[in-house]
Every structure is written in C-alpha cells, then in structure tokens.
Coordinates of N, CA, C and O in Angstrom, one line a residue:
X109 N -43.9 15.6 13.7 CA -44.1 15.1 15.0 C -45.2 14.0 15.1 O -45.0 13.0 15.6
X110 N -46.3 14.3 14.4 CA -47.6 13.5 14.4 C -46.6 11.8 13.7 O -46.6 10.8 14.3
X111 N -45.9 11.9 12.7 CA -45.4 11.1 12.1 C -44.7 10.0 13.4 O -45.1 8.8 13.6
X112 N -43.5 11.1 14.1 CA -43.3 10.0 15.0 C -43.8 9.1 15.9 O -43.4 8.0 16.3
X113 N -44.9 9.9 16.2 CA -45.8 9.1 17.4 C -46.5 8.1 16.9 O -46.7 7.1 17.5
X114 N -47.2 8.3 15.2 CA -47.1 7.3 14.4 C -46.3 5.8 15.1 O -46.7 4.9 15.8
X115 N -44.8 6.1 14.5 CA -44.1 5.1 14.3 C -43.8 4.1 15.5 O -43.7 2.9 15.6
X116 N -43.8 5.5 16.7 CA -43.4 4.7 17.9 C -45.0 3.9 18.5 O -45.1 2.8 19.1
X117 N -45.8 4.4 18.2 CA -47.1 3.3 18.1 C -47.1 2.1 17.6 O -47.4 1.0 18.1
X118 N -46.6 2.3 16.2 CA -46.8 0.8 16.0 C -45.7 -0.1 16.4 O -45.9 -1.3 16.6
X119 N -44.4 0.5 16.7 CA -43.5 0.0 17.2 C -43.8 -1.1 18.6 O -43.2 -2.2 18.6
X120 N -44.6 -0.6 19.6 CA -44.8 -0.8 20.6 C -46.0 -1.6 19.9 O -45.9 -2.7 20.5
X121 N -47.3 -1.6 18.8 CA -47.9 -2.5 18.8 C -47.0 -4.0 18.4 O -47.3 -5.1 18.9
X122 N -46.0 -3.7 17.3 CA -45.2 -4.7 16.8 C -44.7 -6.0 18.1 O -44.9 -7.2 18.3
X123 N -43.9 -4.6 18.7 CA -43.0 -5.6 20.2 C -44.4 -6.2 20.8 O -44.3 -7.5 20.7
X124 N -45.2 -5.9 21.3 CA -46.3 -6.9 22.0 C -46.6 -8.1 21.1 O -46.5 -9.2 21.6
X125 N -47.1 -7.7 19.4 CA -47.7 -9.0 19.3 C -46.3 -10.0 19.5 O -46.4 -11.2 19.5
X126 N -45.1 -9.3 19.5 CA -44.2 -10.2 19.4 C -44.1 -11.1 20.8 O -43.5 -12.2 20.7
X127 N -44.4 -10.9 21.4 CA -43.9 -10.8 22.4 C -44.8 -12.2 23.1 O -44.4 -13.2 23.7
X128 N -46.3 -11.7 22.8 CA -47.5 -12.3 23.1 C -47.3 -13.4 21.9 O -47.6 -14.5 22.3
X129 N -46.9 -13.3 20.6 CA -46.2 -14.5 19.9 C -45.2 -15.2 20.4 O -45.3 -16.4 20.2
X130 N -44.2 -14.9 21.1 CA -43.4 -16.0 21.4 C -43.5 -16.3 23.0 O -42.6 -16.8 23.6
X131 N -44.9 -15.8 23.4 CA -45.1 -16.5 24.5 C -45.8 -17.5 24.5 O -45.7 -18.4 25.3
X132 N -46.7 -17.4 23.6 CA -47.7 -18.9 22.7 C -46.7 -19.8 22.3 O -46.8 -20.9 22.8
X133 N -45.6 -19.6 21.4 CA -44.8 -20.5 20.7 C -44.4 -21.8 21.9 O -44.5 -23.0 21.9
X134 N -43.8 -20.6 23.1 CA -43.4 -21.0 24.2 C -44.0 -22.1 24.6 O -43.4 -23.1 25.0
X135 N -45.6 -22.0 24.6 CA -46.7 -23.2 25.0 C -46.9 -24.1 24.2 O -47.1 -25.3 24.3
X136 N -46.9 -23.5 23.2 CA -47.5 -24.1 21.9 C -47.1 -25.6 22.0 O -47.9 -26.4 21.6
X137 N -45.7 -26.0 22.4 CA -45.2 -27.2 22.4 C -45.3 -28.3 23.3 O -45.1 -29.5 23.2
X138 N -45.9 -27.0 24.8 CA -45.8 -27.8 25.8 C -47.1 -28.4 25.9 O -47.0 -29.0 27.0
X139 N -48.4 -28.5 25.3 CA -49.6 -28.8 25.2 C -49.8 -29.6 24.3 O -49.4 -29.5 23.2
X140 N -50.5 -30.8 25.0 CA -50.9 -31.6 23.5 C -52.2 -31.6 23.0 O -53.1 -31.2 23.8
X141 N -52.6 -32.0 21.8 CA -53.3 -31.3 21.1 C -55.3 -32.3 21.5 O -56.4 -31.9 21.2
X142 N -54.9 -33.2 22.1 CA -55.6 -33.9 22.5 C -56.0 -33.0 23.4 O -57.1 -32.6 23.4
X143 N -55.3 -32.6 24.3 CA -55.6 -31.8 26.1 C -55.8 -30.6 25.8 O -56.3 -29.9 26.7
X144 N -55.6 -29.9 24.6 CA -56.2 -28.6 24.2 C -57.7 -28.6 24.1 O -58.6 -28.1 24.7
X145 N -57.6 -29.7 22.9 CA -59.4 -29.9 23.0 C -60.3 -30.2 24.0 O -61.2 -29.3 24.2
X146 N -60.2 -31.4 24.9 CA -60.4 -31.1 26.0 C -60.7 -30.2 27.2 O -61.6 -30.3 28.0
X147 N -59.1 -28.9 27.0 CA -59.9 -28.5 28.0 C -61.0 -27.0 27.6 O -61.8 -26.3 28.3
X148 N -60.8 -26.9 26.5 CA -61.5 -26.0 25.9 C -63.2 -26.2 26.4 O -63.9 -25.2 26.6
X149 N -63.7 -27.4 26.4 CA -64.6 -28.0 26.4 C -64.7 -28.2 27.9 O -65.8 -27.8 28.2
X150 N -64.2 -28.6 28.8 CA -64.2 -28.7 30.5 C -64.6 -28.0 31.2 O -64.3 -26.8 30.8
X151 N -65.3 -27.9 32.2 CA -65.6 -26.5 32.9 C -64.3 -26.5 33.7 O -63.5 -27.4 33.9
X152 N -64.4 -25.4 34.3 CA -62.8 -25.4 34.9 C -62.8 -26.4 36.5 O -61.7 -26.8 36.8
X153 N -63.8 -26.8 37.2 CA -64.1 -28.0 37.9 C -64.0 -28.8 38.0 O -64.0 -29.4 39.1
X154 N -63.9 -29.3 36.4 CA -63.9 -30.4 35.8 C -62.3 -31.5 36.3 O -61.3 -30.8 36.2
X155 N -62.2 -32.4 36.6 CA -60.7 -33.1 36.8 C -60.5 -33.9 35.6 O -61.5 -34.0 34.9
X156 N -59.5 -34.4 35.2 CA -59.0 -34.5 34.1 C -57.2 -35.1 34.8 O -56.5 -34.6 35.7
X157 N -57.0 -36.3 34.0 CA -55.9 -37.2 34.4 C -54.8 -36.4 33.3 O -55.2 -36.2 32.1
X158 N -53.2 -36.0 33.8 CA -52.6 -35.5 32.7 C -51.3 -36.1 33.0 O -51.2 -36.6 34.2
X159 N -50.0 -36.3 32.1 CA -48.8 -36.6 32.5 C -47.9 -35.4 32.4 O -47.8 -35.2 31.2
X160 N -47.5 -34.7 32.8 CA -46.8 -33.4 33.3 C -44.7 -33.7 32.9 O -43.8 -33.9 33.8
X161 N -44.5 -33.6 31.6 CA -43.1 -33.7 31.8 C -42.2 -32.3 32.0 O -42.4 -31.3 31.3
X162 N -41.2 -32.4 32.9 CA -40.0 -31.0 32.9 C -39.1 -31.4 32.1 O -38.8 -32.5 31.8
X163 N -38.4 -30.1 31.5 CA -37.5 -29.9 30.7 C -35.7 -30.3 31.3 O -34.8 -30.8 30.7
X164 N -35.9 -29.7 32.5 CA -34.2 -30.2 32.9 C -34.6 -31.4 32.9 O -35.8 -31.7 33.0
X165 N -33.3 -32.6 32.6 CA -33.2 -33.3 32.5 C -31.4 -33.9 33.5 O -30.3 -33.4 33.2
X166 N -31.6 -34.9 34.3 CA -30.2 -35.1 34.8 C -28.8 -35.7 34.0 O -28.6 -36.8 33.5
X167 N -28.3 -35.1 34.1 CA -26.7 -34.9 33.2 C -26.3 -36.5 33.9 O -25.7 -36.6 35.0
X168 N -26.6 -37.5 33.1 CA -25.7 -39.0 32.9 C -24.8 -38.7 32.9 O -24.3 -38.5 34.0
X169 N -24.2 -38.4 31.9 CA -23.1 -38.7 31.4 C -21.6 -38.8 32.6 O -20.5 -39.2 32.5
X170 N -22.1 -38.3 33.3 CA -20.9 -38.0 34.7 C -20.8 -39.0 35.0 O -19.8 -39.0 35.8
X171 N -21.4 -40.2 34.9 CA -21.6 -41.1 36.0 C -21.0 -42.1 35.2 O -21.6 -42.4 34.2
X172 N -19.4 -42.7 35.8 CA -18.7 -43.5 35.0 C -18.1 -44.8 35.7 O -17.1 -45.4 35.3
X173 N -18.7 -45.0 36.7 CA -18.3 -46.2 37.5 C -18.1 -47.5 36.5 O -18.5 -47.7 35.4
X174 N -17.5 -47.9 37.0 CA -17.1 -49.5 36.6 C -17.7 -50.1 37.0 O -17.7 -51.2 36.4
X175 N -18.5 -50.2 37.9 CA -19.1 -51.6 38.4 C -20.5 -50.9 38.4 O -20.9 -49.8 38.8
X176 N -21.3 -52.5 37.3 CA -22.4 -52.1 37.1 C -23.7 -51.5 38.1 O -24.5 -50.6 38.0
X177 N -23.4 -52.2 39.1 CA -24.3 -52.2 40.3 C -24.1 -50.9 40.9 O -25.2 -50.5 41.4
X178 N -23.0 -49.9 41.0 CA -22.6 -48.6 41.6 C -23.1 -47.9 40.7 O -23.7 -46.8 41.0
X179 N -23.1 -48.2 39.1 CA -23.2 -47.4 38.3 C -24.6 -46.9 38.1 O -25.0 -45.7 38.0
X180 N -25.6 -48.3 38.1 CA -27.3 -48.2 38.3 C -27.7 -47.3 39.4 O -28.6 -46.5 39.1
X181 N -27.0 -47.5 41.1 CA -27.3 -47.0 41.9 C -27.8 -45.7 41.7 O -28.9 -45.1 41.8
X182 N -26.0 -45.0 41.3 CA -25.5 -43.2 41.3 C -26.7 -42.9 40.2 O -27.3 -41.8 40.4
X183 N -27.3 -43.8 38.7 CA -27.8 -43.1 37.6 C -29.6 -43.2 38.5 O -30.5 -42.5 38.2
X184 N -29.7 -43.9 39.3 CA -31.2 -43.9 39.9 C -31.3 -42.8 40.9 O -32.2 -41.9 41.0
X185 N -30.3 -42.9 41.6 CA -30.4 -41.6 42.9 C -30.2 -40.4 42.3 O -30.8 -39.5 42.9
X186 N -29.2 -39.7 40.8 CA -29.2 -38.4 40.1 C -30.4 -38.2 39.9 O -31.0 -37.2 40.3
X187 N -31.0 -39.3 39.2 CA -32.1 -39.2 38.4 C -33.3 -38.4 39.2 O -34.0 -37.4 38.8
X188 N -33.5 -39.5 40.8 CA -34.6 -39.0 41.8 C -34.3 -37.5 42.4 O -35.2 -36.7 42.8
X189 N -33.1 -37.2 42.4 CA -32.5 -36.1 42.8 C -33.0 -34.8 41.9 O -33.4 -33.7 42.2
X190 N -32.8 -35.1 40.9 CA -32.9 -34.2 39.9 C -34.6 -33.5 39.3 O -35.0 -32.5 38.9
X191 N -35.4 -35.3 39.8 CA -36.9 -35.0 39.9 C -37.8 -34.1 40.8 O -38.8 -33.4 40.6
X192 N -36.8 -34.6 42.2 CA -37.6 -33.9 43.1 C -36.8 -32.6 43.3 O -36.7 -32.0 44.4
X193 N -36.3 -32.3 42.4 CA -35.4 -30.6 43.0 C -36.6 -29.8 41.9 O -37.3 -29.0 42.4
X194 N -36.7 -30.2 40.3 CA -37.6 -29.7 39.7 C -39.0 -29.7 40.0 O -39.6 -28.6 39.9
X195 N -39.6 -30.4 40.3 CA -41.0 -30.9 40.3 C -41.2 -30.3 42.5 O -42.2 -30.5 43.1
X196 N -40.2 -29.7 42.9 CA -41.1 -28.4 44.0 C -41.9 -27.4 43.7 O -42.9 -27.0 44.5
X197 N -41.6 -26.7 42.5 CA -42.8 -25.6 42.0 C -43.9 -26.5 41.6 O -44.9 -26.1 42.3
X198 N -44.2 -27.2 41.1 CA -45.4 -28.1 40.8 C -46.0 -28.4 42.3 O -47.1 -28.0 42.6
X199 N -45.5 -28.8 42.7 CA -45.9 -29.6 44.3 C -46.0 -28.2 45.5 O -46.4 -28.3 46.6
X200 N -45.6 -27.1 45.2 CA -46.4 -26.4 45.6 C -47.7 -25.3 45.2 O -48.5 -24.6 45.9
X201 N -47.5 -25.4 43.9 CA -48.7 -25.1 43.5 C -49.9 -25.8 43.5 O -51.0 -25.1 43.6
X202 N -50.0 -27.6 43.5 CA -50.5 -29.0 43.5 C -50.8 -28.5 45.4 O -52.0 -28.5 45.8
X203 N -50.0 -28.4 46.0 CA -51.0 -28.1 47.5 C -51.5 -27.3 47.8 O -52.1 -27.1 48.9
X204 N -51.4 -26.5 47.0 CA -52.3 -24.9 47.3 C -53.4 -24.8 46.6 O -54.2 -23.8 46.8
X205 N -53.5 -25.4 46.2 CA -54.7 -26.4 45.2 C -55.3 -27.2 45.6 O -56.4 -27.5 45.1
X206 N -54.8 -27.9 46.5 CA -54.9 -29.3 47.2 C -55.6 -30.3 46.4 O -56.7 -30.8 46.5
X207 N -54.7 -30.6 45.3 CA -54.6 -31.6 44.5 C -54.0 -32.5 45.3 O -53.0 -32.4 46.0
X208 N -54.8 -33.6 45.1 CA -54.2 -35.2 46.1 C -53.8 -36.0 45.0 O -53.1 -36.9 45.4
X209 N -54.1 -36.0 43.8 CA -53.6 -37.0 42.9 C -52.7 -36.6 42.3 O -52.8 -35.8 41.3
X210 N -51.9 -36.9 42.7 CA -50.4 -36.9 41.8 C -49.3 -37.7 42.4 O -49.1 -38.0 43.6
X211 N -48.5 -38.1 41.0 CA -47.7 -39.6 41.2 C -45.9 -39.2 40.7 O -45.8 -39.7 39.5
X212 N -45.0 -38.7 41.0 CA -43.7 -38.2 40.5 C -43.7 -39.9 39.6 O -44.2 -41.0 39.7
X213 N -43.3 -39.4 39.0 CA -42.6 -40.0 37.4 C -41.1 -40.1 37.5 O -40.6 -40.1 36.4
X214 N -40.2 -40.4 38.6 CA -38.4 -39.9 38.4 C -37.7 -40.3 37.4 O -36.6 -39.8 37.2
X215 N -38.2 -41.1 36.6 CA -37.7 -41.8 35.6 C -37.5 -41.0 34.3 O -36.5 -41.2 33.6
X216 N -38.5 -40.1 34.0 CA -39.0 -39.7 33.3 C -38.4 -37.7 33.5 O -38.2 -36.8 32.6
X217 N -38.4 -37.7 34.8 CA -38.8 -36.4 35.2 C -39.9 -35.9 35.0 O -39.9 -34.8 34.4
X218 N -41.1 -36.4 35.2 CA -42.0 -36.1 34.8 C -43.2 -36.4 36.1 O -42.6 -37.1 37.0
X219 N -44.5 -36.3 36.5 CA -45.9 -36.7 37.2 C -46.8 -36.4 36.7 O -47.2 -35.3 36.2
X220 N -47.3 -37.6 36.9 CA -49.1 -37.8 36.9 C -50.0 -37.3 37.5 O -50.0 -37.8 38.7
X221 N -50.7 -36.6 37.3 CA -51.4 -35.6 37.8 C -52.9 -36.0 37.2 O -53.2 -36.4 36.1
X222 N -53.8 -35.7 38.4 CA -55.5 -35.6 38.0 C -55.8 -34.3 38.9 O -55.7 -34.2 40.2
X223 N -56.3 -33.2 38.2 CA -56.6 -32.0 38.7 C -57.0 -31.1 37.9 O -56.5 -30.8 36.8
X224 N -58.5 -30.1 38.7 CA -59.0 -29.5 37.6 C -58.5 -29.2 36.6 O -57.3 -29.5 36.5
X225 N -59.3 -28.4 35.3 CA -58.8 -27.8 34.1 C -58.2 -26.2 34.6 O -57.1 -25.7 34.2
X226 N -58.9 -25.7 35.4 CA -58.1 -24.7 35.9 C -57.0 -24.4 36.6 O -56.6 -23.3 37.0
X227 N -56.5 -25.7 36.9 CA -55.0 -26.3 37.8 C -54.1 -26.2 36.9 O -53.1 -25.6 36.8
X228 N -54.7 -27.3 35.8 CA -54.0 -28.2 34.6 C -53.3 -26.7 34.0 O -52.1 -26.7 33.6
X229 N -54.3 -25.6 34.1 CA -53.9 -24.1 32.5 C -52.9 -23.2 33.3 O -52.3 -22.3 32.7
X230 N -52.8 -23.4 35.3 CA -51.7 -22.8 36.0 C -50.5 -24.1 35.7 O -49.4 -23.7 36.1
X231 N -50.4 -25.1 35.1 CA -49.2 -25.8 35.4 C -48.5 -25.5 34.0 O -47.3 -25.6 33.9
X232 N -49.3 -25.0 33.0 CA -48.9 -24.9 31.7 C -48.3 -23.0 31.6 O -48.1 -22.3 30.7
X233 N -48.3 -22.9 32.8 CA -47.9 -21.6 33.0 C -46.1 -21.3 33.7 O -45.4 -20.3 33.5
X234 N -45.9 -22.5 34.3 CA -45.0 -22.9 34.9 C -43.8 -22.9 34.1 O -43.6 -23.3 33.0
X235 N -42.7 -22.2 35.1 CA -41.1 -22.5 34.1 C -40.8 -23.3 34.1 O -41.1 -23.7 35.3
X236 N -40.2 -24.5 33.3 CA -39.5 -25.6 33.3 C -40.5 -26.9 32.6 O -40.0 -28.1 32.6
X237 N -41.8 -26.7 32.0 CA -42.9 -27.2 32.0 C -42.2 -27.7 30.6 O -41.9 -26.8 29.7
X238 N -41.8 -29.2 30.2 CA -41.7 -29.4 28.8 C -43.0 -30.0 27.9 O -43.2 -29.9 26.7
X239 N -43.8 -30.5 28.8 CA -45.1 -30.9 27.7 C -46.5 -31.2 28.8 O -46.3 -31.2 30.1
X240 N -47.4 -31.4 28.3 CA -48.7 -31.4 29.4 C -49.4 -32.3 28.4 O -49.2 -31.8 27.3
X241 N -50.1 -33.4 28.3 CA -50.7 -34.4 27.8 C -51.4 -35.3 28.8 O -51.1 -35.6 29.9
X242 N -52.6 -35.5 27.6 CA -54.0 -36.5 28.7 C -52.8 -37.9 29.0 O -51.8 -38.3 28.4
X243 N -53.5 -38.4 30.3 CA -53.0 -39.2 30.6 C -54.1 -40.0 30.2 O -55.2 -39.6 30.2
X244 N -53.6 -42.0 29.7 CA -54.3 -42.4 29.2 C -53.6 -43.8 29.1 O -52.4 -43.9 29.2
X245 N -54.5 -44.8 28.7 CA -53.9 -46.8 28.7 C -53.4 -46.5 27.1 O -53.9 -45.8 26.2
X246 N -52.9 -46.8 27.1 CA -52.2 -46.9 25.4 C -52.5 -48.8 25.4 O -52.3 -49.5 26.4
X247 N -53.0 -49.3 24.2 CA -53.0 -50.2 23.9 C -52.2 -50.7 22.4 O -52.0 -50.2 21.3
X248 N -51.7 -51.8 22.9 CA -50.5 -52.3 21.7 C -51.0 -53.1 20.7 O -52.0 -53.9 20.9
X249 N -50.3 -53.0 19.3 CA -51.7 -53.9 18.7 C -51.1 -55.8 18.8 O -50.1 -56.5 18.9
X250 N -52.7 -55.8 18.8 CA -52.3 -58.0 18.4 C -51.3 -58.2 18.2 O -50.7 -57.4 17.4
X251 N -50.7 -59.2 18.6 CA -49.6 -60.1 18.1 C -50.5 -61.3 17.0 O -51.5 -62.0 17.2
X252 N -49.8 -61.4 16.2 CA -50.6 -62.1 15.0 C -49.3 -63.2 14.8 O -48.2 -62.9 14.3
X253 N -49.4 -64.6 15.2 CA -48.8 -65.3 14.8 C -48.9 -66.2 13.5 O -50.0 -66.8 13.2
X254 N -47.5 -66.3 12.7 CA -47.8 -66.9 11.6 C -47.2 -68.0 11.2 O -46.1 -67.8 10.9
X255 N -47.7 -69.3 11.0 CA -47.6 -70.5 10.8 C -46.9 -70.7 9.5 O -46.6 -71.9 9.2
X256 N -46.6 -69.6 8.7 CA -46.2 -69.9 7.3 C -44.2 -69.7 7.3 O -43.4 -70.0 6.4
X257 N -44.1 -69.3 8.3 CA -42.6 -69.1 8.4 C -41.9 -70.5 8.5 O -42.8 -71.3 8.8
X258 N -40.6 -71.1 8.3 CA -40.2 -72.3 8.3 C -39.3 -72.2 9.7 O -38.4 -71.4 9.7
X259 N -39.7 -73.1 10.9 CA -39.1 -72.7 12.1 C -37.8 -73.1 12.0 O -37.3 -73.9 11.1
X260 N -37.3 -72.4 12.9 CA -35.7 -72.6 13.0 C -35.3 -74.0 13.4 O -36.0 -74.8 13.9
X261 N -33.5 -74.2 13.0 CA -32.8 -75.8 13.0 C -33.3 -76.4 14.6 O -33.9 -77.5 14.8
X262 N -33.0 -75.5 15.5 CA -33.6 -76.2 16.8 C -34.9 -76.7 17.3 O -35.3 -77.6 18.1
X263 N -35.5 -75.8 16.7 CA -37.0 -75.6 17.0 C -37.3 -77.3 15.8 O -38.1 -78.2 16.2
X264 N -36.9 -77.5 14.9 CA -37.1 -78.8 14.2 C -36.5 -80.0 14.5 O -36.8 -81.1 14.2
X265 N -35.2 -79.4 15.6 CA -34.4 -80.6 16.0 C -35.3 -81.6 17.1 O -35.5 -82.8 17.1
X266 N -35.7 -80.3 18.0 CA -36.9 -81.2 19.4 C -38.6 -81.3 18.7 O -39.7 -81.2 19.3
X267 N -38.4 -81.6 17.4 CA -39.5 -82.2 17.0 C -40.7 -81.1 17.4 O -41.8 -81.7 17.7
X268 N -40.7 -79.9 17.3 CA -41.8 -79.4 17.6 C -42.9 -79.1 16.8 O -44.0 -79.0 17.2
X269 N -42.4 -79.0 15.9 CA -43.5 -79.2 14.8 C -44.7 -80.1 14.8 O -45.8 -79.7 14.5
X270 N -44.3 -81.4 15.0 CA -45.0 -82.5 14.9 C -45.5 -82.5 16.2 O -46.3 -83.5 16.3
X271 N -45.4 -81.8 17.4 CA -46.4 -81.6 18.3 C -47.1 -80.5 18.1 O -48.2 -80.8 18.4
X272 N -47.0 -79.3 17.7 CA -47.7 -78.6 17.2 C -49.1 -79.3 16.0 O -50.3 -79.0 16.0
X273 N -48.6 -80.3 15.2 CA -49.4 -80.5 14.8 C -50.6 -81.8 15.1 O -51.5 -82.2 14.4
X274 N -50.1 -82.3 16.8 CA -51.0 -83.2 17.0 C -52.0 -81.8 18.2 O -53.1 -82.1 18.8
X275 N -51.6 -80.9 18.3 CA -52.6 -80.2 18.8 C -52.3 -79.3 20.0 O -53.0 -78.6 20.7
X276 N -50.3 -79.4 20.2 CA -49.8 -78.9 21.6 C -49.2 -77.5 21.5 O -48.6 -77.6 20.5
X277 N -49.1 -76.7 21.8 CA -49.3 -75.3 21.9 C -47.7 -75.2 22.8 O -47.3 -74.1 23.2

C-alpha cells in the first residue's frame, strides 16, 4: 500500500513539472531575450516600448483575383480584418490598464505597445501571443561606395567618369 501512494506521488509530481515545463516552453519562444533582461530588472511601473506579434496569421492564399488593384485591395482589407479580430483580447486588456500607447501593426498582425513591465508579463500570458520584443530604431550599416569597380557600358557611354573625375558627384 505504502508503495502505491509512493508511486502515485511522484506520478503527480512528474505530471506538474511537466506540465509547468511545457508551459515555459510555451513562453519560452514568445519572449525575447533582450525584454527578459529587461524586465527582470524594471520595477513593474516601469514603461518599456515592446512590439507585440499574434500567431494567426490571414490565409492569402484565397485571394486570386486577376486584377492587380482588386487583388491588393481584398489582401489589405483580409489582412486588417484578420488584425483587428485577434488583437481584441489585447485591446481589452490594454484598457483595463489604460494603456494609451499602442499602435496595431495590420501588416504584420502585430502592435506597438509602451506599457508597464507588469502589463508587458499579462500580455505574455495571452492566447495567440507569438513573440514579445523591445521595441527599438534598428540601424542599417554604411553604404560604402567603391571606386575600384569598372562602371558599366552606359554609365561610360554618357561620359561619366570623366565628370566624376573633374569633381561632379
């Protein structure tokens, strides 16, 4: 008897860590590793700019018009359709919070969000939540132009070279 209750103990310890494991896994992806650090460090008052993307995503593929212009329309209106049907649980948790900064993303399915760290760790809680990352300027690097390449037949036809090298840009 002692034996069983043994077993069924740890059984039940097993199923939890499992359980409590593949509910981290679950996050694990949707967090980026930059905004982990962060908020670890934030007090939860703290505001913090994040980009918020959802996992459904609008099914293209349906959309098979022939004419370019009908075609752009139906793929921009699915698209906005499809953003603001997901992104209501956000937007009501965002006013119950009364977070004022936030920007829908339709393109993306995704919004821009600035709101505490204790908003930010309820949105990461959320069904349909595909990733949570600092929002931020990404900078592209230099363009480095090189003089050593031999310009093309046209580019030698209108003599550009030879203004280039009296000083014309």
């Amino acid at each position: 008897m002692h034996n069983t209750v043994k077993k069924i103990a740890i059984s039940v310890v097993a199923a939890l860590l499992l359980v409590i494991q593949a509910s981290y896994a679950a996050h694990a992806g949707a967090i980026g590793r930059d905004l982990q650090t962060v908020l670890d460090i934030l007090a939860p008052a703290d505001e913090l700019p994040v980009i918020v993307t959802f996992s459904e995503k609008a099914d293209l593929t349906v959309i098979k018009d022939k004419d370019k212009h009908h075609r752009r329309g139906k793929i921009i209106r699915a698209l906005k359709e499809k953003a603001a049907a997901e992104q209501s649980a956000i937007n009501t948790l965002l006013d119950a919070r009364e977070v004022r900064h936030r920007t829908p993303i339709w393109l993306i399915n995704g919004m821009a969000v600035t709101a505490r760290a204790d908003v930010i760790k309820e949105i990461l809680n959320l069904t349909g939540i595909e990733s949570v990352t600092l929002d931020g300027t990404l900078k592209a690097s230099p363009i480095i132009y090189s003089a050593t390449a031999t310009p093309g037949w046209n580019i030698t036809a209108i003599q550009a070279p030879e203004l280039w090298n009296l000083g014309f840009t």
